[in-house]
Coordinates of C-alpha atoms in Angstrom, one line a residue:
Chain X
M14 CA 0.0 0.0 0.0
R15 CA 1.4 3.3 -1.0
G16 CA -0.1 4.9 2.1
G17 CA 2.4 3.2 4.3
G18 CA 5.6 5.0 3.3
G19 CA 4.0 8.2 2.0
G20 CA 1.9 8.6 5.1
A21 CA 4.9 8.3 7.4
E22 CA 6.9 10.9 5.5
G23 CA 3.9 13.2 5.0
R24 CA 3.3 13.3 8.7
G25 CA 6.9 13.8 9.7
W26 CA 6.6 10.7 11.7
L27 CA 10.2 10.3 12.5
N28 CA 11.7 13.2 14.2
R29 CA 15.3 14.1 14.0
S30 CA 16.5 11.6 16.5
G31 CA 14.8 8.9 14.6
L32 CA 12.3 8.1 17.3
P33 CA 8.7 7.6 16.1
L34 CA 6.5 10.3 17.5
P35 CA 3.5 9.2 19.5
E36 CA 0.5 9.0 17.3
V37 CA -2.5 11.2 18.1
G38 CA -5.6 9.2 18.0
G39 CA -3.8 5.9 18.5
A40 CA -2.6 3.4 16.1
L41 CA -6.0 2.5 14.9
A42 CA -6.4 6.0 13.5
A43 CA -3.0 5.6 11.9
G44 CA -4.1 2.3 10.5
N45 CA -6.7 4.0 8.4
R46 CA -4.0 6.0 6.9
G47 CA -2.0 2.9 6.2
C48 CA 1.0 2.9 8.5
S49 CA 2.7 0.1 10.1
F50 CA 2.8 -1.5 13.5
Y51 CA 5.0 -3.7 15.7
S52 CA 4.4 -6.5 18.0
W53 CA 6.2 -7.3 21.1
I54 CA 5.9 -9.3 24.2
S55 CA 7.3 -7.7 27.3
H56 CA 8.0 -9.0 30.8
S57 CA 7.6 -6.7 33.6
D58 CA 6.2 -7.7 36.9
R59 CA 4.8 -10.9 35.7
R60 CA 2.2 -12.2 38.0
H61 CA -0.4 -11.9 35.3
F62 CA -0.2 -11.8 31.6
T63 CA -1.7 -9.0 29.7
T64 CA -2.1 -8.8 26.0
Q65 CA -3.0 -5.7 24.1
R66 CA -3.7 -6.2 20.4
P67 CA -5.7 -4.7 17.7
P68 CA -8.9 -6.5 17.1
S69 CA -8.8 -9.6 14.9
S70 CA -5.7 -8.5 13.1
F71 CA -3.6 -11.4 14.2
L72 CA -5.9 -14.1 12.9
P73 CA -5.3 -15.7 9.6
P74 CA -5.6 -13.2 6.8
S75 CA -9.0 -12.3 5.8
S76 CA -10.2 -9.8 3.3
S77 CA -10.6 -6.9 5.6
L78 CA -8.5 -3.9 5.1
L79 CA -7.0 -3.9 8.6
T80 CA -5.5 -7.4 8.3
R81 CA -3.5 -6.4 5.3
L82 CA -1.5 -4.1 7.4
P83 CA 1.4 -5.2 9.7
V84 CA 0.3 -6.0 13.2
V85 CA 0.9 -4.4 16.5
T86 CA 0.8 -6.6 19.4
C87 CA 2.3 -5.4 22.6
I88 CA 2.0 -7.9 25.4
H89 CA 3.0 -6.9 28.8
F90 CA 3.2 -9.0 31.8
T91 CA 2.2 -6.9 34.7
E92 CA 0.7 -6.9 38.1
T93 CA -3.0 -6.5 38.1
N94 CA -5.5 -6.3 40.9
A95 CA -7.3 -9.4 39.8
P96 CA -8.2 -11.6 42.7
H97 CA -6.7 -15.0 42.9
S98 CA -9.8 -16.7 41.7
A99 CA -9.0 -15.3 38.3
Y100 CA -6.5 -18.0 38.0
G101 CA -9.1 -20.7 38.0
G102 CA -7.6 -22.7 35.2
G103 CA -4.1 -22.7 36.4
D104 CA -4.1 -25.3 39.1
K105 CA -1.0 -27.1 39.9
E106 CA -2.9 -30.3 40.4
S107 CA -4.4 -30.7 37.0
G108 CA -2.3 -32.4 34.3
V109 CA -3.3 -30.0 31.5
C110 CA -2.7 -26.6 32.9
P111 CA -3.7 -23.8 30.6
E112 CA -2.3 -20.5 31.5
Q113 CA -4.8 -17.9 32.2
G114 CA -4.1 -14.4 31.4
R115 CA -5.7 -11.1 32.0
S116 CA -4.9 -7.5 31.3
T117 CA -5.9 -4.1 32.3
A118 CA -5.4 -0.8 30.5
H119 CA -3.2 0.5 33.2
A120 CA -0.9 -2.5 33.0
R121 CA 2.1 -0.7 31.6
K122 CA 2.0 2.0 34.2
A123 CA 2.0 -0.5 36.9
A124 CA 5.0 -2.2 35.3
M125 CA 7.1 0.9 35.5
R126 CA 7.1 1.4 39.1
Q127 CA 9.8 -0.5 41.0
D128 CA 8.3 -3.5 42.7
P129 CA 10.0 -4.1 46.0
E130 CA 8.9 -7.7 46.1
R131 CA 10.9 -8.7 43.0
N132 CA 9.0 -11.9 42.3
S133 CA 8.6 -10.7 38.8
V134 CA 10.6 -13.5 37.2
E135 CA 7.9 -16.0 37.9
W136 CA 6.2 -15.6 34.6
E137 CA 7.8 -16.3 31.4
G138 CA 7.0 -14.7 28.1
R139 CA 8.8 -17.1 25.9
S140 CA 6.0 -19.6 25.9
L141 CA 3.6 -16.9 24.7
L142 CA 6.1 -15.9 22.0
K143 CA 6.3 -19.6 20.9
A144 CA 2.5 -19.9 20.9
L145 CA 2.2 -16.9 18.6
I146 CA 5.0 -18.2 16.4
K147 CA 3.1 -21.5 16.2
K148 CA 0.0 -19.7 15.2
S149 CA 1.8 -17.8 12.4
A150 CA 3.4 -21.0 11.2
L151 CA 0.1 -22.8 11.1
S152 CA -1.4 -20.1 9.0
G153 CA 1.3 -20.5 6.4
E154 CA 3.6 -17.6 7.1
Q155 CA 7.4 -17.7 6.9
V156 CA 8.8 -17.3 10.3
H157 CA 12.3 -15.9 11.0
I158 CA 13.6 -16.1 14.5
L159 CA 16.5 -14.0 15.7
G160 CA 17.6 -16.0 18.7
C161 CA 19.9 -14.2 21.1
E162 CA 19.0 -15.6 24.5
V163 CA 18.4 -19.3 24.3
S164 CA 20.0 -22.0 22.2
E165 CA 18.3 -23.3 19.1
E166 CA 17.6 -26.6 20.6
E167 CA 15.9 -25.1 23.6
F168 CA 13.8 -22.8 21.5
R169 CA 12.7 -25.5 19.1
E170 CA 11.7 -27.7 22.0
G171 CA 8.0 -28.3 22.2
F172 CA 7.3 -27.6 18.5
D173 CA 6.5 -30.6 16.4
S174 CA 8.5 -31.3 13.3
S175 CA 6.1 -29.8 10.8
I176 CA 6.3 -26.4 12.5
N177 CA 10.0 -26.7 13.1
S178 CA 10.7 -27.1 9.4
Q179 CA 9.0 -23.8 8.8
L180 CA 11.1 -21.9 11.3
V181 CA 14.2 -20.2 10.1
Y182 CA 16.5 -19.7 13.1
H183 CA 19.2 -17.1 13.0
D184 CA 21.5 -18.2 15.8
F185 CA 23.0 -15.4 17.9
F186 CA 23.3 -17.4 21.0
R187 CA 26.6 -19.1 20.5
D188 CA 28.7 -16.1 19.6
P189 CA 26.8 -12.8 19.4
L190 CA 29.7 -10.5 19.9
N191 CA 32.2 -12.4 17.8
W192 CA 34.5 -13.2 20.7
S193 CA 35.6 -16.5 19.3
K194 CA 36.8 -14.9 16.0
T195 CA 36.2 -18.1 14.1
G196 CA 34.2 -16.4 11.4
D197 CA 31.1 -18.5 12.3
A198 CA 29.2 -15.5 13.4
L199 CA 26.8 -14.0 10.9
P200 CA 28.2 -10.8 9.4
G201 CA 27.1 -7.6 10.9
G202 CA 25.6 -9.1 14.0
P203 CA 21.9 -9.1 14.7
L204 CA 21.6 -5.6 13.2
G205 CA 23.0 -6.7 9.9
V206 CA 20.6 -9.6 9.8
L207 CA 17.6 -7.3 10.6
R208 CA 18.7 -4.9 7.9
A209 CA 19.1 -7.8 5.4
M210 CA 15.5 -8.8 6.2
C211 CA 14.4 -5.3 5.2
T212 CA 15.6 -5.8 1.7
R213 CA 14.3 -9.2 1.3
T214 CA 11.3 -9.4 -1.1
G215 CA 9.9 -12.8 -0.8
P216 CA 6.3 -13.2 -1.5
G217 CA 3.8 -14.0 1.2
P218 CA 3.4 -12.9 4.7
V219 CA 6.4 -13.0 7.0
T220 CA 6.7 -13.1 10.8
I221 CA 9.9 -12.0 12.4
A222 CA 10.3 -13.0 16.0
L223 CA 12.9 -11.3 18.1
D224 CA 14.1 -13.2 21.1
S225 CA 14.8 -11.1 22.7
L226 CA 14.1 -7.4 22.1
S227 CA 15.7 -6.7 25.4
W228 CA 19.0 -8.1 24.3
L229 CA 18.9 -5.9 21.2
L230 CA 18.0 -2.9 23.2
L231 CA 20.9 -3.5 25.6
H232 CA 23.4 -3.8 22.9
L233 CA 22.2 -1.4 20.3
P234 CA 21.3 2.2 20.6
C235 CA 17.5 2.7 20.9
T236 CA 17.3 5.0 17.9
T237 CA 19.1 2.5 15.7
L238 CA 16.8 -0.3 16.8
C239 CA 13.6 1.8 16.3
Q240 CA 14.8 2.9 12.9
T241 CA 15.5 -0.7 11.8
L242 CA 12.2 -2.0 13.1
N243 CA 10.5 0.8 11.3
A244 CA 12.3 0.0 8.1
L245 CA 11.3 -3.6 8.5
S246 CA 7.7 -2.8 8.2
H247 CA 8.1 -0.2 5.5
K248 CA 9.9 -2.6 3.2
D249 CA 6.8 -3.2 1.2
S250 CA 6.3 0.4 0.3
C251 CA 9.2 1.0 -2.0
P252 CA 8.3 2.3 -5.4
G253 CA 8.1 -0.3 -8.2
D254 CA 6.9 -2.9 -5.9
S255 CA 4.2 -4.7 -7.6
F256 CA 3.3 -6.9 -4.7
P257 CA 0.4 -5.9 -2.6
S258 CA 1.2 -5.0 0.9
E259 CA 2.4 -8.0 2.7
H260 CA 1.9 -8.9 6.3
V261 CA 5.0 -8.2 8.2
H262 CA 4.5 -9.3 11.8
V263 CA 7.2 -8.4 14.1
L264 CA 7.1 -10.1 17.5
G265 CA 9.5 -9.1 20.1
L266 CA 10.0 -10.4 23.6
L267 CA 10.9 -7.6 26.0
H268 CA 11.8 -7.8 29.7
E269 CA 10.5 -4.6 30.8
E270 CA 12.3 -4.1 34.1
L271 CA 15.7 -4.1 32.3
H272 CA 15.0 -0.8 30.6
G273 CA 14.2 2.7 31.5
P274 CA 11.0 4.4 30.6
G275 CA 12.5 6.2 27.6
P276 CA 13.3 3.3 25.4
L277 CA 10.2 1.5 26.5
A278 CA 8.1 4.5 25.6
A279 CA 9.8 4.7 22.2
L280 CA 9.1 1.1 21.4
S281 CA 5.6 1.3 22.8
T282 CA 4.3 4.4 21.0
L283 CA 2.5 2.3 18.4
A284 CA 0.9 -0.1 20.8
Q285 CA -2.8 -0.4 20.9
T286 CA -4.6 -1.3 24.0
E287 CA -7.2 -3.9 24.1
T288 CA -7.7 -6.3 26.8
Q289 CA -7.6 -10.0 25.9
W290 CA -7.9 -13.1 27.8
F291 CA -5.9 -16.1 26.6
S292 CA -4.7 -19.5 27.6
I293 CA -1.6 -21.3 26.5
L294 CA -2.0 -25.0 26.2
P295 CA 0.8 -27.5 26.7
D296 CA 1.5 -27.8 23.0
F297 CA 1.9 -24.1 22.6
S298 CA -1.5 -23.5 21.1
L299 CA -3.0 -20.2 21.9
D300 CA -6.6 -20.0 22.9
L301 CA -7.9 -16.5 22.7
Q302 CA -11.0 -16.1 24.7
G303 CA -12.1 -12.6 23.7
V304 CA -12.6 -9.7 26.0
S305 CA -14.6 -11.4 28.7
P306 CA -12.9 -14.1 30.8
L307 CA -13.8 -17.7 30.4
K308 CA -14.7 -18.3 34.0
S309 CA -16.2 -15.0 34.9
Q310 CA -16.3 -14.6 38.6
P311 CA -19.5 -13.3 40.0
H312 CA -19.4 -9.6 40.2
A313 CA -21.3 -7.6 42.8
D314 CA -24.8 -8.7 42.8
A315 CA -27.5 -6.6 41.2
Y316 CA -28.7 -3.8 43.5
T317 CA -30.8 -5.2 46.3
S318 CA -33.2 -3.0 48.2
P319 CA -32.1 -2.2 51.7
V320 CA -33.3 -4.8 54.1
D321 CA -35.7 -3.7 56.7
L322 CA -34.3 -5.1 59.9
S323 CA -37.2 -4.4 62.1
T324 CA -39.6 -6.8 60.5
H325 CA -38.8 -10.1 62.1
L326 CA -38.2 -9.1 65.7
T327 CA -39.8 -10.7 68.7
F328 CA -40.3 -7.5 70.5
N329 CA -42.2 -4.4 69.4
L330 CA -40.2 -1.4 68.2
H331 CA -43.1 0.6 66.8
L332 CA -45.0 3.3 68.6
S333 CA -48.7 3.7 68.5
K334 CA -50.2 7.0 67.7
K335 CA -51.0 7.9 71.3
E336 CA -47.5 7.0 72.4
K337 CA -46.1 9.2 69.7
E338 CA -48.1 12.2 70.8
A339 CA -47.1 11.7 74.4
K340 CA -43.5 11.5 73.3
D341 CA -43.6 14.6 71.2
S342 CA -45.2 16.7 73.9
L343 CA -42.7 15.8 76.5
T344 CA -40.3 18.6 77.4
L345 CA -36.9 17.4 78.3
P346 CA -35.7 18.7 81.7
F347 CA -32.6 20.5 80.4
Q348 CA -34.1 22.1 77.4
F349 CA -34.3 25.8 77.6
S350 CA -37.9 26.3 76.4
S351 CA -39.9 29.5 76.8
E352 CA -41.8 28.1 79.8
K353 CA -38.6 27.5 81.7
Q354 CA -37.5 31.0 80.9
H355 CA -40.7 32.5 82.4
A356 CA -40.4 30.2 85.4
L357 CA -36.9 31.5 86.0
L358 CA -37.8 35.1 85.7
R359 CA -40.7 34.6 88.0
R360 CA -38.9 32.8 90.7
G361 CA -36.0 35.1 90.9
L362 CA -32.5 34.4 92.1
S363 CA -33.2 32.8 95.5
Q364 CA -32.9 29.4 94.1
A365 CA -31.6 26.5 96.1
T366 CA -31.6 23.9 93.4
S367 CA -29.4 24.1 90.4
H368 CA -30.7 24.0 86.9
I369 CA -29.1 23.3 83.6
F370 CA -30.3 25.5 80.8
Y371 CA -29.5 24.1 77.4
E372 CA -29.9 26.1 74.3
P373 CA -29.1 24.3 71.1
D374 CA -27.2 26.3 68.5
A375 CA -27.1 25.9 64.8
Y376 CA -24.5 23.1 64.9
D377 CA -26.3 20.8 67.3
D378 CA -28.0 17.9 65.7
L379 CA -30.6 16.9 68.2
D380 CA -31.9 13.5 67.9
Q381 CA -34.6 12.6 70.4
E382 CA -34.0 8.9 69.9
D383 CA -30.3 9.1 70.6
P384 CA -29.2 12.3 72.5
D385 CA -25.6 11.2 72.3
D386 CA -25.6 10.8 68.6
D387 CA -23.6 13.9 68.0
L388 CA -20.7 12.7 70.1
D389 CA -17.7 11.8 68.1
I390 CA -16.1 8.9 69.9
Chain S
M26 CA 45.3 -10.7 62.2
K27 CA 42.6 -13.1 63.0
V28 CA 39.7 -12.8 60.6
P29 CA 36.5 -14.2 62.0
R30 CA 35.4 -17.1 59.9
K31 CA 31.8 -17.6 58.9
Q32 CA 30.2 -20.4 60.9
V33 CA 28.4 -21.9 58.1
R34 CA 27.9 -25.0 56.3
R35 CA 26.2 -27.9 54.7
V36 CA 22.6 -27.6 53.6
D37 CA 20.6 -30.3 55.1
G38 CA 17.1 -31.3 54.1
L39 CA 17.1 -29.7 50.7
T40 CA 17.9 -31.7 47.6
F41 CA 18.6 -30.0 44.4
T42 CA 18.1 -33.0 42.3
N43 CA 18.0 -31.1 39.1
V44 CA 21.3 -29.4 39.3
L45 CA 23.3 -32.4 38.4
T46 CA 21.4 -33.0 35.2
G47 CA 23.6 -30.4 33.5
G48 CA 23.0 -27.4 31.4
K49 CA 21.6 -25.3 34.2
L50 CA 22.3 -21.8 35.5
T51 CA 21.6 -21.4 39.2
L52 CA 21.4 -17.9 40.5
L53 CA 22.1 -17.2 44.1
C54 CA 20.8 -14.0 45.3
D55 CA 20.9 -12.4 48.7
A56 CA 19.0 -9.4 50.1
K57 CA 19.8 -7.9 53.5
T58 CA 21.7 -11.0 54.6
D59 CA 24.8 -12.9 53.6
G60 CA 24.2 -15.6 51.1
S61 CA 27.7 -17.0 51.0
F62 CA 26.7 -20.1 52.9
L63 CA 25.1 -21.2 49.6
V64 CA 28.3 -20.7 47.8
H65 CA 30.2 -22.8 50.3
H66 CA 27.5 -25.5 50.0
F67 CA 27.6 -25.7 46.2
L68 CA 31.4 -25.7 46.2
S69 CA 31.6 -28.7 48.5
F70 CA 28.6 -30.3 46.9
Y71 CA 30.1 -30.3 43.4
L72 CA 33.6 -31.3 44.6
K73 CA 32.1 -34.3 46.4
A74 CA 30.1 -35.1 43.3
N75 CA 33.4 -35.5 41.4
C76 CA 32.8 -32.6 39.1
K77 CA 35.5 -30.4 37.6
V78 CA 35.0 -27.0 39.2
C79 CA 36.2 -23.6 38.0
F80 CA 35.8 -21.2 40.9
V81 CA 36.2 -17.5 40.2
A82 CA 36.5 -16.2 43.8
L83 CA 36.6 -12.4 43.8
V84 CA 35.6 -11.7 47.3
Q85 CA 37.5 -13.9 49.7
S86 CA 40.9 -15.5 49.8
F87 CA 41.7 -19.2 49.1
S88 CA 42.3 -20.0 52.7
H89 CA 38.9 -18.7 53.7
Y90 CA 37.1 -21.1 51.4
N91 CA 39.5 -23.8 52.4
I92 CA 38.8 -23.6 56.1
V93 CA 35.1 -23.5 55.5
G94 CA 35.4 -26.4 53.1
Q95 CA 37.2 -28.5 55.6
K96 CA 34.2 -28.1 58.0
L97 CA 32.1 -29.3 55.2
G98 CA 34.3 -32.2 54.4
V99 CA 36.3 -31.2 51.3
S100 CA 39.9 -30.1 51.0
L101 CA 40.4 -27.5 48.5
T102 CA 44.1 -27.8 48.4
A103 CA 43.9 -31.5 47.6
A104 CA 41.3 -30.8 45.0
R105 CA 43.5 -28.1 43.4
E106 CA 46.5 -30.4 43.4
R107 CA 44.7 -33.2 41.6
G108 CA 43.3 -30.9 39.1
Q109 CA 39.7 -31.1 40.0
L110 CA 39.5 -27.5 41.1
V111 CA 40.7 -24.5 39.1
F112 CA 40.8 -21.5 41.5
L113 CA 41.0 -17.9 40.4
E114 CA 41.8 -16.0 43.5
G115 CA 40.8 -12.5 42.6
L116 CA 42.4 -10.8 45.6
K117 CA 45.8 -12.1 44.9
S118 CA 45.9 -12.2 41.1
S119 CA 44.5 -8.6 40.8
V120 CA 47.9 -7.4 41.9
D121 CA 49.6 -9.6 39.2
V122 CA 47.8 -7.6 36.5
F123 CA 50.1 -4.6 37.1
F124 CA 53.3 -6.6 37.1
R125 CA 52.7 -8.3 33.8
A126 CA 53.6 -7.1 30.4
E127 CA 50.6 -5.5 28.8
E128 CA 50.3 -7.9 25.9
E129 CA 49.8 -10.9 28.1
A130 CA 46.2 -11.7 28.7
H131 CA 45.1 -11.9 32.2
P132 CA 41.6 -12.8 33.3
L133 CA 41.3 -9.6 35.3
H134 CA 42.6 -7.4 32.6
F135 CA 39.7 -5.1 32.9
L136 CA 41.2 -3.7 36.0
R137 CA 43.9 -2.0 33.8
E138 CA 41.5 -0.5 31.4
A139 CA 40.5 3.1 31.8
H140 CA 37.0 2.7 30.6
A141 CA 34.8 -0.3 31.2
G142 CA 35.7 -2.9 28.6
N143 CA 34.4 -6.3 28.1
L144 CA 35.2 -9.4 30.1
Q145 CA 36.5 -11.5 27.3
P146 CA 39.8 -12.5 29.0
L147 CA 37.9 -13.8 31.9
Y148 CA 35.6 -15.8 29.6
E149 CA 38.6 -17.3 27.9
F150 CA 40.2 -18.2 31.2
V151 CA 37.0 -20.1 32.1
Q152 CA 36.8 -21.7 28.7
V153 CA 40.4 -23.0 29.0
A154 CA 39.9 -24.1 32.6
L155 CA 36.8 -26.2 31.9
K156 CA 37.9 -27.6 28.5
P157 CA 37.9 -31.4 28.7
A158 CA 41.4 -32.6 28.4
D159 CA 41.8 -35.0 25.6
R160 CA 44.4 -37.3 27.0
E161 CA 42.7 -38.4 30.1
E162 CA 39.5 -40.3 30.2
A163 CA 36.4 -38.8 31.6
A164 CA 37.8 -38.5 35.1
W165 CA 35.4 -35.9 36.1
T166 CA 31.7 -35.6 35.7
C167 CA 30.0 -32.4 34.4
P168 CA 32.0 -29.2 34.5
V169 CA 30.9 -26.5 36.9
L170 CA 31.6 -22.8 37.0
L171 CA 31.1 -21.1 40.3
V172 CA 31.3 -17.3 40.7
D173 CA 31.5 -15.4 43.9
D174 CA 30.3 -12.9 43.2
L175 CA 29.1 -10.9 40.2
S176 CA 28.2 -7.7 42.0
V177 CA 31.8 -7.1 42.8
L178 CA 32.5 -6.8 39.1
L179 CA 30.0 -3.9 39.0
S180 CA 31.9 -2.2 41.8
L181 CA 35.1 -2.6 39.9
G182 CA 33.8 -0.5 37.1
V183 CA 32.4 -3.1 34.6
G184 CA 29.1 -2.3 33.1
A185 CA 26.0 -4.5 33.8
V186 CA 25.8 -5.3 30.1
A187 CA 29.4 -6.5 30.0
V188 CA 28.7 -8.8 33.0
L189 CA 25.5 -10.1 31.3
D190 CA 27.6 -10.8 28.1
L191 CA 30.1 -12.7 30.2
V192 CA 27.4 -14.9 31.7
H193 CA 25.8 -15.3 28.3
Y194 CA 29.1 -16.6 26.8
C195 CA 29.7 -18.8 29.8
R196 CA 26.3 -20.2 29.4
A197 CA 26.9 -20.9 25.8
A198 CA 30.3 -22.5 26.5
V199 CA 29.6 -24.3 29.8
C200 CA 25.8 -25.0 29.8
W201 CA 25.2 -25.6 26.2
K202 CA 28.4 -27.0 24.8
L203 CA 29.8 -28.9 27.7
Q204 CA 26.4 -29.6 29.5
G205 CA 27.8 -28.2 32.7
N206 CA 26.3 -26.0 35.4
I207 CA 26.9 -22.5 36.4
V208 CA 26.3 -21.1 39.9
A209 CA 26.7 -17.4 40.4
L210 CA 26.0 -15.2 43.4
V211 CA 24.6 -11.7 43.0
H212 CA 23.6 -9.3 45.7
D213 CA 20.3 -7.6 45.7
S214 CA 20.6 -4.0 46.5
G215 CA 17.0 -3.8 47.7
D216 CA 16.0 -0.4 48.7
T217 CA 19.1 1.4 47.6
E218 CA 18.5 2.4 44.0
D219 CA 21.3 0.7 42.2
E220 CA 20.2 0.6 38.6
E221 CA 23.1 -1.3 37.3
N222 CA 22.7 -4.0 39.9
D223 CA 19.0 -4.2 39.2
I224 CA 19.7 -4.6 35.5
L225 CA 22.2 -7.3 36.3
L226 CA 19.9 -9.1 38.7
N227 CA 16.9 -9.0 36.5
G228 CA 18.8 -10.0 33.4
L229 CA 20.3 -13.0 35.1
S230 CA 17.0 -14.0 36.6
H231 CA 15.6 -14.3 33.1
Q232 CA 18.5 -16.5 32.0
S233 CA 18.5 -18.8 35.0
H234 CA 16.8 -22.1 35.7
L235 CA 16.9 -22.0 39.4
I236 CA 16.9 -19.0 41.7
L237 CA 17.8 -19.3 45.3
R238 CA 17.1 -16.1 47.2
A239 CA 18.3 -15.7 50.7
E240 CA 16.6 -12.9 52.6
G241 CA 16.8 -11.6 56.0
L242 CA 13.6 -11.8 58.0
A243 CA 11.3 -8.8 57.4
T244 CA 10.9 -8.3 61.2
G245 CA 14.6 -8.0 61.8
F246 CA 17.4 -10.0 63.4
C247 CA 16.5 -13.2 65.2
R248 CA 18.8 -15.5 67.1
D249 CA 17.0 -18.7 66.1
V250 CA 16.0 -18.0 62.6
H251 CA 18.7 -16.4 60.5
G252 CA 16.7 -15.8 57.4
Q253 CA 14.4 -17.1 54.7
L254 CA 15.3 -18.9 51.5
K255 CA 13.0 -18.7 48.5
I256 CA 13.5 -21.3 45.8
L257 CA 12.1 -20.6 42.3
W258 CA 12.3 -23.1 39.5
R259 CA 12.1 -21.5 36.0
R260 CA 12.3 -22.4 32.4
P261 CA 10.6 -25.7 32.2
S262 CA 10.4 -27.0 28.7
Q263 CA 6.7 -27.5 28.7
P264 CA 4.3 -24.7 29.3
A265 CA 2.1 -27.0 31.2
A266 CA 4.5 -26.6 34.1
Q267 CA 4.8 -23.0 33.3
R268 CA 3.7 -21.6 36.6
A269 CA 7.2 -21.6 38.2
R270 CA 7.3 -23.7 41.3
S271 CA 8.3 -21.7 44.3
L272 CA 9.0 -22.7 47.8
T273 CA 10.0 -20.8 50.9
Y274 CA 11.9 -22.1 53.8
Q275 CA 13.4 -20.4 56.8
Y276 CA 16.8 -21.5 57.9
K277 CA 19.2 -21.4 60.8
I278 CA 22.9 -21.6 60.2
Q279 CA 24.8 -23.8 62.5
D280 CA 28.4 -24.7 62.8
K281 CA 28.6 -27.5 60.2
S282 CA 25.2 -27.4 58.6
V283 CA 22.2 -25.3 57.9
S284 CA 18.8 -26.5 59.1
F285 CA 15.7 -25.7 57.1
F286 CA 12.1 -25.6 58.3
A287 CA 8.8 -24.3 57.1
K288 CA 7.9 -20.8 57.9
G289 CA 7.1 -20.3 61.5
M290 CA 8.1 -23.8 62.4
S291 CA 11.4 -23.1 64.0
P292 CA 12.1 -25.5 66.8
A293 CA 12.9 -22.6 69.0
V294 CA 9.4 -21.2 68.6
L295 CA 7.3 -24.4 68.7

């Protein structure tokens, strides 16, 4: 789509430092103008998974306009306030243990603050990355994996052979910085490989998985990385390209607590927020359950009328009419009514007994039932 | 000058059955307490299991570890003499760096560099130390790299990324190629905002298979319970076991052993 490249330049999308400016109106608005997106999975404080993705754009290609654009998926693992019952599916006892995930819109903000507990390594994003890779592979896309953190054997573990044959693994685990000087390392390092992928013009949709984006962010300057990722998705907009716009899905695994807010914000400016529930099954299948959770816990009940407590008592709390009249006409001994005033003036000062004259002012909240009600104990 | 020795020792009641299967990175972490009893435990454990051990000891002298090791039943001098233990004594050899010609590689060469370089000489030292010798038969079981500790490297001016790269390369060489194990100790700075240490700790946590975290008690010092140990298993191959298993024990360090018990079940309290 021509809109991809032209739109970016027309808007002055990349400022001088090469960082993409935040989009006004969100990436969905930009999507209508034909720009490109990124996907990444990030760890932060990982008690819960969150996934934020544009609606229906990661499913197998359909004829809708949105799915012809590259996909943004930003998946954070953050702490949420979900109660423990949200974990319904993840019992330790059951053999098949699908991972339940939940997200909130504030997830990323919660991730940024320093968590004193540091139990954030309990959740692992790599299984989600593998589940998404499996999904792409099953839908027939080419999958390129830039592996920097785990060995190839460990990464391919869990995939069956049909999927493994579709994965192209670029190995940066053994010698990423060329210390062994044997010449085995791929030229140019990971950046060179990424740039080579930009110029590749194979037909069909491509998924590029970065394992991990954190490794790249620690070793490359943030601006270079953002520019390269941007170029990856703009590769289909060069003039003379007769192919229709191809899917370029870029998936990246990001450990959020390793980076400051600056690089994270730079990478996240294209993220859309949409909450999704999902489960990861043992064979790395991804089960998206839509916006509402599979096992919805009962929320607060519908509004019930206030219960009248005095209905089922064994003693009588009500007053009859006569009793009410008698009560209302009773003058309390300490109240300074007009009769008392007259009585005082008549009697004069030769009083042996003492009296209390109480005059309520504006702030007094007199309650006949409970004269001590205004005491603040 | 008599330096007080740590009174600590063998870990009883805890079995780390998966650490001998090879290819694992175990991260020892301590927060508000001293986790070196774990280092002594692993050192004696692997020496007794007949493994070839490369010990990068940057914090204490050889005699310190030797004396503690003798309480645990291993003799480091004997192990070093028969070639089972390769010991890099950081305190002593750091002085050698300055008395060598500059072209010669020394594992602690980074001390000489004005700006923080990379730790490639240290990696090469480890690689040479744990390389299986061709002429002898498999005398030793899996190779083990033990580091005490990595936070000291940060204090010596090395960047967190350089230390992570070192551990990455050691993982590739020791865990992946030789199917050995790595055990490394890192301090957790906790409340003090040490960003480099946080990056190092978090980065290592993501790479490790087992995390042992020794913490002081939240309520302060106690005579009978010295701290709490959190055990976290990570990186299972199947996502079915994805929820990392985590256990917490409290411990008391005794003269020749460490006793573990469930939280609140200290014999002194019951």
